[in-house]
PDB file of C-alpha atoms in Angstrom:
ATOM      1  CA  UNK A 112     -22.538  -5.820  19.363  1.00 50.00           C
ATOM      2  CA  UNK A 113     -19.696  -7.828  17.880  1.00 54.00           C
ATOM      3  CA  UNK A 114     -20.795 -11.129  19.225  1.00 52.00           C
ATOM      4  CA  UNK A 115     -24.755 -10.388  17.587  1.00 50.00           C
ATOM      5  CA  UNK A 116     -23.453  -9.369  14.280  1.00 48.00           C
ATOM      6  CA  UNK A 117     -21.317 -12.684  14.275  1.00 43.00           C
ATOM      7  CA  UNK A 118     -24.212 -14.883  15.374  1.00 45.00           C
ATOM      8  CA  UNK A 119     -26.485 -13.273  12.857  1.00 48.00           C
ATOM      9  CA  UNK A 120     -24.674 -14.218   9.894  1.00 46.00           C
ATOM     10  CA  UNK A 121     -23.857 -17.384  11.434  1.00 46.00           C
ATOM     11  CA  UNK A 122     -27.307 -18.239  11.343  1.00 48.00           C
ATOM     12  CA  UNK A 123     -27.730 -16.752   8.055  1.00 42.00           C
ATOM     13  CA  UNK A 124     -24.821 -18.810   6.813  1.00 39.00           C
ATOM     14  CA  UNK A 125     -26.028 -22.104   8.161  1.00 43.00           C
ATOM     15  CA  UNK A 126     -29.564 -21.167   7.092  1.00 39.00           C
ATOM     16  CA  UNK A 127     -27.886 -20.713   3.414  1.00 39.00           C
ATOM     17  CA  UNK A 128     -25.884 -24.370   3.827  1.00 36.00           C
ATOM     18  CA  UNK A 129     -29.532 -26.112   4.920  1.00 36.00           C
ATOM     19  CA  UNK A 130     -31.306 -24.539   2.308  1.00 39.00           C
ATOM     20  CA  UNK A 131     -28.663 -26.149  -0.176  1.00 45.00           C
ATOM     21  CA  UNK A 132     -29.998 -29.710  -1.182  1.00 54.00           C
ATOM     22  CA  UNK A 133     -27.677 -32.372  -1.687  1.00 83.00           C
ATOM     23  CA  UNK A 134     -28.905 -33.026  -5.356  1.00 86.00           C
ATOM     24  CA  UNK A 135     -28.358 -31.344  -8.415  1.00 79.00           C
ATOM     25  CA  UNK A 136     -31.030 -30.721 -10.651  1.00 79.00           C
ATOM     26  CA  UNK A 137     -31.275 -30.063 -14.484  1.00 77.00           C
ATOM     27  CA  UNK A 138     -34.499 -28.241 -14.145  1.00 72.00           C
ATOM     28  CA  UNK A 139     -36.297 -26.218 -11.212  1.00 75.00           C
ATOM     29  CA  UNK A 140     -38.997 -28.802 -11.729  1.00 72.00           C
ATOM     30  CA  UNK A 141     -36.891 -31.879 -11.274  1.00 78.00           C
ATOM     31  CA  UNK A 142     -37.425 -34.070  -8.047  1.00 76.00           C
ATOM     32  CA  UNK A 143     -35.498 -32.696  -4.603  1.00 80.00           C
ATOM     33  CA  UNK A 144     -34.056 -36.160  -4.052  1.00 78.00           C
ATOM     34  CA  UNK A 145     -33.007 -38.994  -6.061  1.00 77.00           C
ATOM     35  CA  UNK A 146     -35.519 -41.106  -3.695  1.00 79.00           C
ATOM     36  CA  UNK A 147     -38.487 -40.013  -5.946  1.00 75.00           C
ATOM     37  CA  UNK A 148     -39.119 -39.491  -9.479  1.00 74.00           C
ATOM     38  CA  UNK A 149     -41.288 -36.420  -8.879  1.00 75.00           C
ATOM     39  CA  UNK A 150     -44.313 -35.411 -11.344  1.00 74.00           C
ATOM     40  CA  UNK A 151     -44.528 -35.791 -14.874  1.00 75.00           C
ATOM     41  CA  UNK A 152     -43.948 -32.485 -16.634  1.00 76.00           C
ATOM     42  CA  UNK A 153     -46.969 -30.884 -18.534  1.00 77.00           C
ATOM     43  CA  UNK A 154     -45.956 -29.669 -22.066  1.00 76.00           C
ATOM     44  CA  UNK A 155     -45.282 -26.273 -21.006  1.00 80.00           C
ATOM     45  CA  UNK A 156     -42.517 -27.446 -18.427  1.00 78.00           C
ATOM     46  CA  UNK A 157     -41.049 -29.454 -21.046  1.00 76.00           C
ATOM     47  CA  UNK A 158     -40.924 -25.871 -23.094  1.00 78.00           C
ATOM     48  CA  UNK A 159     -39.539 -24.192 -20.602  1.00 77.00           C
ATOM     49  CA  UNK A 160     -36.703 -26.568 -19.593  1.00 73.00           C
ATOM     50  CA  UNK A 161     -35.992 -26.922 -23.584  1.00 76.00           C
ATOM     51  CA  UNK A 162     -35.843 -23.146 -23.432  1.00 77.00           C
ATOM     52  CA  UNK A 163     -33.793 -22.531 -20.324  1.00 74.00           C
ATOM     53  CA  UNK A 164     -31.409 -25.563 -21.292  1.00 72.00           C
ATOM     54  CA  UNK A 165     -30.652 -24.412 -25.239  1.00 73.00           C
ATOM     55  CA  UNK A 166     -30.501 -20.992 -24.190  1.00 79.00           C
ATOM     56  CA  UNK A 167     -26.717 -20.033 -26.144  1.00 84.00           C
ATOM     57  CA  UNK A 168     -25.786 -17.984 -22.864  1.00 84.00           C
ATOM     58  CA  UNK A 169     -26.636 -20.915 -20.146  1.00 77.00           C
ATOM     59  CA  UNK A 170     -25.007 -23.956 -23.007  1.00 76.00           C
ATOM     60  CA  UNK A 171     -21.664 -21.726 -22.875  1.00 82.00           C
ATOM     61  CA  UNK A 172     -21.875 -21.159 -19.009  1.00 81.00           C
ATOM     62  CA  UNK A 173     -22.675 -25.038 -18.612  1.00 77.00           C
ATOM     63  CA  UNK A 174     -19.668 -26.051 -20.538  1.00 77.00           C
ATOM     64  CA  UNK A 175     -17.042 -23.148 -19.472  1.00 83.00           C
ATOM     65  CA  UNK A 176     -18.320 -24.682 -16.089  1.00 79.00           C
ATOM     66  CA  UNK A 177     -17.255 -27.921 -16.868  1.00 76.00           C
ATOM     67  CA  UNK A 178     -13.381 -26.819 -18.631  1.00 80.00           C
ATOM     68  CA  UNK A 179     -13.002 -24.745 -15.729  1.00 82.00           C
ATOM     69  CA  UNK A 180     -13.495 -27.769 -13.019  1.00 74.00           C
ATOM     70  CA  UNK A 181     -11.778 -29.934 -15.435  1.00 75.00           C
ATOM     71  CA  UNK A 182      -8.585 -27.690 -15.253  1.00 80.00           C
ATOM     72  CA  UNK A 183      -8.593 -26.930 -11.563  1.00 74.00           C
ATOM     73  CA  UNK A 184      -8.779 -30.459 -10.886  1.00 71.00           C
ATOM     74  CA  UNK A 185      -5.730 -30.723 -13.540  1.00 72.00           C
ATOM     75  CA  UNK A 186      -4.158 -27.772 -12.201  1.00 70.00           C
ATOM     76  CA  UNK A 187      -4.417 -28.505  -8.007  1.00 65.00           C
ATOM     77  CA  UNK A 188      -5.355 -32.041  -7.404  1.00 66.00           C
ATOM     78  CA  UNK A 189      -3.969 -34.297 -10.701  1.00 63.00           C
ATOM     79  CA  UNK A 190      -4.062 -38.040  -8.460  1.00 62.00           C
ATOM     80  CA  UNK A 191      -6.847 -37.426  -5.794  1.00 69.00           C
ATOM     81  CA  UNK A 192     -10.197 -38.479  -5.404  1.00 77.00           C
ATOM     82  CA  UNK A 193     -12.688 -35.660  -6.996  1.00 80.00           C
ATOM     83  CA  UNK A 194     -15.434 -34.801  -4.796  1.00 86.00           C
ATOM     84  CA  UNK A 195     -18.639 -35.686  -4.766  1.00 91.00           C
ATOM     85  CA  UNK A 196     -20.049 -32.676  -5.480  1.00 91.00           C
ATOM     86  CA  UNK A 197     -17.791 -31.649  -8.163  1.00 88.00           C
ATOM     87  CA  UNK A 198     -18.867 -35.207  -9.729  1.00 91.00           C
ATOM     88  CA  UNK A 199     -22.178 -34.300  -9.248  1.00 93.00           C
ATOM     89  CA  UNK A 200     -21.967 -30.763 -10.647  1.00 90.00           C
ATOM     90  CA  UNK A 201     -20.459 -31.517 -13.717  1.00 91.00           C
ATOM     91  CA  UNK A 202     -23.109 -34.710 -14.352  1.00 94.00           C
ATOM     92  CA  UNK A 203     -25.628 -32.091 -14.418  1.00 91.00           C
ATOM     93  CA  UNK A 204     -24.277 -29.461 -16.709  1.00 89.00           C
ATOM     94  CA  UNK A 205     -23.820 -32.481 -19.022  1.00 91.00           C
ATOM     95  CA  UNK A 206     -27.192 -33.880 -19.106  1.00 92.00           C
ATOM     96  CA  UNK A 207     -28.172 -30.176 -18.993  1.00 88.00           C
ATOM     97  CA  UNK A 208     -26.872 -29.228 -21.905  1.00 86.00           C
ATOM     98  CA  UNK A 209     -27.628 -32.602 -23.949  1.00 89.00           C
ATOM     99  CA  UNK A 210     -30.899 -33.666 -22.927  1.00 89.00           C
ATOM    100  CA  UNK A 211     -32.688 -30.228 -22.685  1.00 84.00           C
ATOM    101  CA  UNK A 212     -36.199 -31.468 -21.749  1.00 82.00           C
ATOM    102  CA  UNK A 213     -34.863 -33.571 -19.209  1.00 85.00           C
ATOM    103  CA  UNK A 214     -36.468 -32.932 -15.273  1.00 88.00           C
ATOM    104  CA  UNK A 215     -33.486 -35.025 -13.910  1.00 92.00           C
ATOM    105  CA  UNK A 216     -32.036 -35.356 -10.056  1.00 93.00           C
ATOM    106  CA  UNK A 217     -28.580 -36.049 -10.049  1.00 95.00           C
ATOM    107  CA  UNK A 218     -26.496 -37.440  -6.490  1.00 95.00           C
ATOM    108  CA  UNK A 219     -22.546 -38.886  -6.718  1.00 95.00           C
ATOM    109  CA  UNK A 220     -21.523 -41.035  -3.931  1.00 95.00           C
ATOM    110  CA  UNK A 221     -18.165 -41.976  -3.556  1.00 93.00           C
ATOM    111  CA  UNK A 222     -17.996 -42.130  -7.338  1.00 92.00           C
ATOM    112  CA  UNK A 223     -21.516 -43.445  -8.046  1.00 96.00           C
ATOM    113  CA  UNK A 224     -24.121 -41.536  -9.714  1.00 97.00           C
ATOM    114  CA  UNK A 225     -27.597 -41.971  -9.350  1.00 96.00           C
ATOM    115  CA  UNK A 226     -30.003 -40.162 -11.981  1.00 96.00           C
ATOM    116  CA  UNK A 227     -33.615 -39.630 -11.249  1.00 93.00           C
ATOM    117  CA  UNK A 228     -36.853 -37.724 -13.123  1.00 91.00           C
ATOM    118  CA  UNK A 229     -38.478 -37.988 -16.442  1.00 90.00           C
ATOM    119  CA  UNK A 230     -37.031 -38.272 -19.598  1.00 89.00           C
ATOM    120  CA  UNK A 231     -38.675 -37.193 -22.755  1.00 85.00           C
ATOM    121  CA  UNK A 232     -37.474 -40.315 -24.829  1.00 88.00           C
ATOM    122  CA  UNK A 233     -36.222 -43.902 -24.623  1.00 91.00           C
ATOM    123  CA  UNK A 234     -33.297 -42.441 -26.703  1.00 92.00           C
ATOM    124  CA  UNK A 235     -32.154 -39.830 -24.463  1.00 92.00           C
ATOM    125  CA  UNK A 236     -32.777 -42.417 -21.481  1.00 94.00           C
ATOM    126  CA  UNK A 237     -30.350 -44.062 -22.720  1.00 96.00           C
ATOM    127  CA  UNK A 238     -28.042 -41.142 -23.406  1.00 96.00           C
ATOM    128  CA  UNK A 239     -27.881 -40.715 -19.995  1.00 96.00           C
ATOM    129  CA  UNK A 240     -25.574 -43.481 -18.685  1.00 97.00           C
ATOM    130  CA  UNK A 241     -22.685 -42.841 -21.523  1.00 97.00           C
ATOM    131  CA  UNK A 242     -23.338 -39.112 -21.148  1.00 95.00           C
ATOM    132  CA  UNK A 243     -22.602 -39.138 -17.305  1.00 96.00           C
ATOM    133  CA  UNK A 244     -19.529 -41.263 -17.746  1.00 95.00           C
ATOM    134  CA  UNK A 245     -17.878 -38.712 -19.402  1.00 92.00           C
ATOM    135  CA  UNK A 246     -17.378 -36.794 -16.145  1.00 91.00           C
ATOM    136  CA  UNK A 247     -14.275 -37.607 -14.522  1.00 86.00           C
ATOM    137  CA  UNK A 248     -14.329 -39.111 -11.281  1.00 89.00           C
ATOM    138  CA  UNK A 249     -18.085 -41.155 -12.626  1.00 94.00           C
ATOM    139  CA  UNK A 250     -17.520 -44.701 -11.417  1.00 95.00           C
ATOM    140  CA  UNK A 251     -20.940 -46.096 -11.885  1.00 97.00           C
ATOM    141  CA  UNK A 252     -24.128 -44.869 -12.954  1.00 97.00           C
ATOM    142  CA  UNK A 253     -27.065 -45.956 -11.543  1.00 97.00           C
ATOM    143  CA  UNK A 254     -30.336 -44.530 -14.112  1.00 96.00           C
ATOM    144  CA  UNK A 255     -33.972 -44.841 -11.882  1.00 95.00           C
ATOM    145  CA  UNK A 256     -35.080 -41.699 -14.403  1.00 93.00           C
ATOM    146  CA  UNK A 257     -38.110 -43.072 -15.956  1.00 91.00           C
ATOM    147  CA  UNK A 258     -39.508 -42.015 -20.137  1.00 90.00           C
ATOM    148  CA  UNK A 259     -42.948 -39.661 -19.594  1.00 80.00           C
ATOM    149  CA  UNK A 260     -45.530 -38.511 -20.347  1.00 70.00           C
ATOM    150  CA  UNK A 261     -45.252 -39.297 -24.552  1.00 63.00           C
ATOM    151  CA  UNK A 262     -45.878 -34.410 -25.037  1.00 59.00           C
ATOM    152  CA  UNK A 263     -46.014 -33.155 -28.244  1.00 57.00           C
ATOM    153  CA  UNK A 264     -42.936 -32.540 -30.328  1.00 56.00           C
ATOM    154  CA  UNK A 265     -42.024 -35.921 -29.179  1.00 52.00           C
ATOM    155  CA  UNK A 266     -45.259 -37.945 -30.379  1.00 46.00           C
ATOM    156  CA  UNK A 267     -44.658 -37.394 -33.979  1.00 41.00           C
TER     157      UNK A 267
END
């Protein structure tokens, strides 16, 4: 009985590990991999990442997210690498919480980021690169996110 209750949540472990991409994404709608750009988001995605993204509670969970990684890294590992996925975690809490209609994939490899999606603006395109180089641990950035579809508030 031992040996099936261990396999079970084995499988249910590794199940939960697959299921996990190897991206991070500011939105639910943003692309699964940073080898596409995914759709362009209709004006009531745009809304709704705006919404999700200003929300007070998730903008203070984004950045207490970021402090607290900050300090652990302080605390535990001051001279090491960071890894990837811390790199890549705290990326997307930052364009999260600055560029709330983004739809935005974010990957770190050894150090290099790579941002893909849409992009309400030229301006916040650019915001990206400076933005993501905040992170600690961001050696390069490499921006493939692309400015789209031109949705109302931004057409004024």
């Amino acid at each position: 009985m031992n040996k099936f209750t261990l396999l079970c949540l084995t499988g249910v472990l590794g199940l939960g590990v697959s299921a996990c991409g190897d991206v991070a994404r500011t939105s639910t709608s943003a692309p699964d991999s940073i080898n596409e750009v995914g759709n362009p988001p209709d004006l009531d995605t745009v809304l709704k990442n705006k919404s999700d993204a200003t929300n007070p509670t998730r903008r203070a969970q984004a950045n207490a997210d970021i402090r607290a990684r900050e300090q652990r890294y302080n605390l535990f590992r001051e001279g090491e690498e960071r890894s990837d996925r811390n790199v890549q975690s705290e990326v997307r809490s930052k364009l999260e919480v600055n560029l709330p209609t983004s739809q935005l994939a974010i990957q770190a490899n050894q150090g290099i980021v790579t941002v893909t999606g849409y992009i309400q603006t030229q301006d916040n395109l650019e915001r990206i690169e400076p933005l993501a180089r905040e992170i600690r641990g961001v050696r390069d950035v490499n921006v493939q996110a692309e400015v789209g579809p031109n949705l109302p508030p931004y057409n004024s």
